[in-house]
PDB file of C-alpha atoms in Angstrom:
ATOM      1  CA  UNK A 824      88.487  99.645 114.019  1.00 74.00           C
ATOM      2  CA  UNK A 825      90.495  97.439 111.823  1.00 79.00           C
ATOM      3  CA  UNK A 826      90.801  97.912 108.000  1.00 84.00           C
ATOM      4  CA  UNK A 827      89.712  94.818 106.440  1.00 85.00           C
ATOM      5  CA  UNK A 828      91.771  93.829 103.116  1.00 83.00           C
ATOM      6  CA  UNK A 829      90.531  90.987 101.048  1.00 84.00           C
ATOM      7  CA  UNK A 830      93.099  88.863  99.161  1.00 82.00           C
ATOM      8  CA  UNK A 831      96.251  86.870  99.815  1.00 82.00           C
ATOM      9  CA  UNK A 832      99.368  87.721 101.669  1.00 80.00           C
ATOM     10  CA  UNK A 833     102.248  88.414  99.074  1.00 75.00           C
ATOM     11  CA  UNK A 834     105.023  85.724  99.490  1.00 77.00           C
ATOM     12  CA  UNK A 835     107.578  88.556 100.145  1.00 77.00           C
ATOM     13  CA  UNK A 836     105.508  89.946 103.135  1.00 76.00           C
ATOM     14  CA  UNK A 837     105.346  88.308 106.530  1.00 74.00           C
ATOM     15  CA  UNK A 838     101.717  88.466 108.529  1.00 73.00           C
ATOM     16  CA  UNK A 839     104.239  89.818 111.359  1.00 75.00           C
ATOM     17  CA  UNK A 840     104.782  92.775 109.234  1.00 78.00           C
ATOM     18  CA  UNK A 841     101.210  93.918 108.840  1.00 79.00           C
ATOM     19  CA  UNK A 842     100.166  96.898 111.039  1.00 84.00           C
ATOM     20  CA  UNK A 843      97.633  95.707 113.935  1.00 86.00           C
ATOM     21  CA  UNK A 844      94.937  97.715 112.460  1.00 89.00           C
ATOM     22  CA  UNK A 845      95.108  95.669 109.383  1.00 85.00           C
ATOM     23  CA  UNK A 846      92.890  92.579 109.058  1.00 86.00           C
ATOM     24  CA  UNK A 847      93.678  90.355 105.973  1.00 85.00           C
ATOM     25  CA  UNK A 848      90.655  88.342 104.944  1.00 88.00           C
ATOM     26  CA  UNK A 849      90.286  85.358 102.590  1.00 89.00           C
ATOM     27  CA  UNK A 850      89.452  86.113  98.970  1.00 88.00           C
ATOM     28  CA  UNK A 851      85.815  86.177  98.212  1.00 89.00           C
ATOM     29  CA  UNK A 852      84.197  84.240  95.584  1.00 90.00           C
ATOM     30  CA  UNK A 853      83.783  86.233  92.315  1.00 84.00           C
ATOM     31  CA  UNK A 854      80.301  85.663  91.717  1.00 89.00           C
ATOM     32  CA  UNK A 855      78.914  86.370  95.339  1.00 92.00           C
ATOM     33  CA  UNK A 856      81.684  88.878  96.388  1.00 90.00           C
ATOM     34  CA  UNK A 857      79.321  92.039  95.750  1.00 90.00           C
ATOM     35  CA  UNK A 858      77.042  90.546  98.297  1.00 91.00           C
ATOM     36  CA  UNK A 859      79.712  89.556 100.802  1.00 88.00           C
ATOM     37  CA  UNK A 860      81.541  92.583 101.312  1.00 87.00           C
ATOM     38  CA  UNK A 861      80.882  94.327 104.504  1.00 84.00           C
ATOM     39  CA  UNK A 862      79.700  97.959 104.778  1.00 86.00           C
ATOM     40  CA  UNK A 863      82.712 100.304 104.206  1.00 87.00           C
ATOM     41  CA  UNK A 864      84.460 102.264 101.436  1.00 88.00           C
ATOM     42  CA  UNK A 865      85.888 100.747  98.233  1.00 87.00           C
ATOM     43  CA  UNK A 866      89.556 101.826  97.513  1.00 82.00           C
ATOM     44  CA  UNK A 867      90.616 101.753  94.007  1.00 82.00           C
ATOM     45  CA  UNK A 868      94.220 102.682  94.077  1.00 75.00           C
ATOM     46  CA  UNK A 869      96.001 103.382  90.820  1.00 65.00           C
ATOM     47  CA  UNK A 870      99.566 104.318  89.879  1.00 63.00           C
ATOM     48  CA  UNK A 871     101.141 107.299  88.087  1.00 60.00           C
ATOM     49  CA  UNK A 872     104.131 105.320  87.623  1.00 63.00           C
ATOM     50  CA  UNK A 873     105.817 104.767  84.059  1.00 64.00           C
ATOM     51  CA  UNK A 874     103.805 102.631  81.590  1.00 66.00           C
ATOM     52  CA  UNK A 875     106.759 100.675  81.048  1.00 68.00           C
ATOM     53  CA  UNK A 876     106.315  98.573  84.305  1.00 69.00           C
ATOM     54  CA  UNK A 877     104.385  95.207  85.125  1.00 70.00           C
ATOM     55  CA  UNK A 878     102.685  97.049  87.928  1.00 68.00           C
ATOM     56  CA  UNK A 879     101.326  99.551  85.410  1.00 70.00           C
ATOM     57  CA  UNK A 880      99.900  96.882  83.252  1.00 71.00           C
ATOM     58  CA  UNK A 881      98.446  95.268  86.312  1.00 71.00           C
ATOM     59  CA  UNK A 882      96.772  98.337  87.530  1.00 71.00           C
ATOM     60  CA  UNK A 883      95.092  98.834  83.934  1.00 70.00           C
ATOM     61  CA  UNK A 884      93.408  95.347  84.598  1.00 71.00           C
ATOM     62  CA  UNK A 885      92.687  95.417  88.035  1.00 74.00           C
ATOM     63  CA  UNK A 886      91.386  99.093  88.618  1.00 78.00           C
ATOM     64  CA  UNK A 887      88.347  98.476  86.576  1.00 82.00           C
ATOM     65  CA  UNK A 888      87.460  95.303  87.925  1.00 81.00           C
ATOM     66  CA  UNK A 889      87.649  96.742  91.636  1.00 85.00           C
ATOM     67  CA  UNK A 890      85.687  99.681  90.613  1.00 87.00           C
ATOM     68  CA  UNK A 891      82.723  97.517  89.202  1.00 88.00           C
ATOM     69  CA  UNK A 892      82.802  95.387  92.155  1.00 89.00           C
ATOM     70  CA  UNK A 893      82.363  98.234  94.553  1.00 88.00           C
ATOM     71  CA  UNK A 894      79.731  99.776  92.412  1.00 90.00           C
ATOM     72  CA  UNK A 895      77.767  96.519  92.415  1.00 92.00           C
ATOM     73  CA  UNK A 896      78.113  96.232  96.129  1.00 92.00           C
ATOM     74  CA  UNK A 897      76.647  99.718  96.321  1.00 92.00           C
ATOM     75  CA  UNK A 898      79.832 100.984  98.376  1.00 90.00           C
ATOM     76  CA  UNK A 899      81.191 104.307  98.299  1.00 89.00           C
ATOM     77  CA  UNK A 900      84.511 104.595  96.451  1.00 88.00           C
ATOM     78  CA  UNK A 901      87.829 106.479  96.797  1.00 86.00           C
ATOM     79  CA  UNK A 902      89.792 106.899  93.813  1.00 83.00           C
ATOM     80  CA  UNK A 903      92.939 108.997  93.202  1.00 79.00           C
ATOM     81  CA  UNK A 904      92.349 112.074  91.062  1.00 78.00           C
ATOM     82  CA  UNK A 905      94.804 110.984  88.275  1.00 75.00           C
ATOM     83  CA  UNK A 906      92.913 107.890  87.790  1.00 77.00           C
ATOM     84  CA  UNK A 907      91.251 107.236  84.499  1.00 78.00           C
ATOM     85  CA  UNK A 908      87.946 106.841  86.359  1.00 81.00           C
ATOM     86  CA  UNK A 909      88.050 109.823  88.672  1.00 79.00           C
ATOM     87  CA  UNK A 910      85.534 111.544  86.519  1.00 80.00           C
ATOM     88  CA  UNK A 911      83.022 108.870  86.998  1.00 75.00           C
ATOM     89  CA  UNK A 912      83.363 109.186  90.928  1.00 68.00           C
ATOM     90  CA  UNK A 913      82.575 112.819  90.610  1.00 64.00           C
ATOM     91  CA  UNK A 914      79.598 112.471  88.505  1.00 59.00           C
ATOM     92  CA  UNK A 915      78.113 109.758  90.450  1.00 56.00           C
ATOM     93  CA  UNK A 916      78.570 111.680  93.938  1.00 50.00           C
TER      94      UNK A 916
END
């Protein structure tokens, strides 16, 4: 079964480099995304890297958005234990 990922392929990657089990889907419209997501599991990845990186800043903005999207879609969510939101997933379950 393929893993569906929604978004754009980063410029530095080629679609030939993607694993055959990974299926890249188009970006979903923000206002209808919770209703259009297929059944599955929401993955909110986070980073434990240095706070002095652009990726860390991106994650601080992106992780709450992803979590709220998956919860609005009523999907189960996987979070790393070091995520600032990990305590929420333990409470909900």
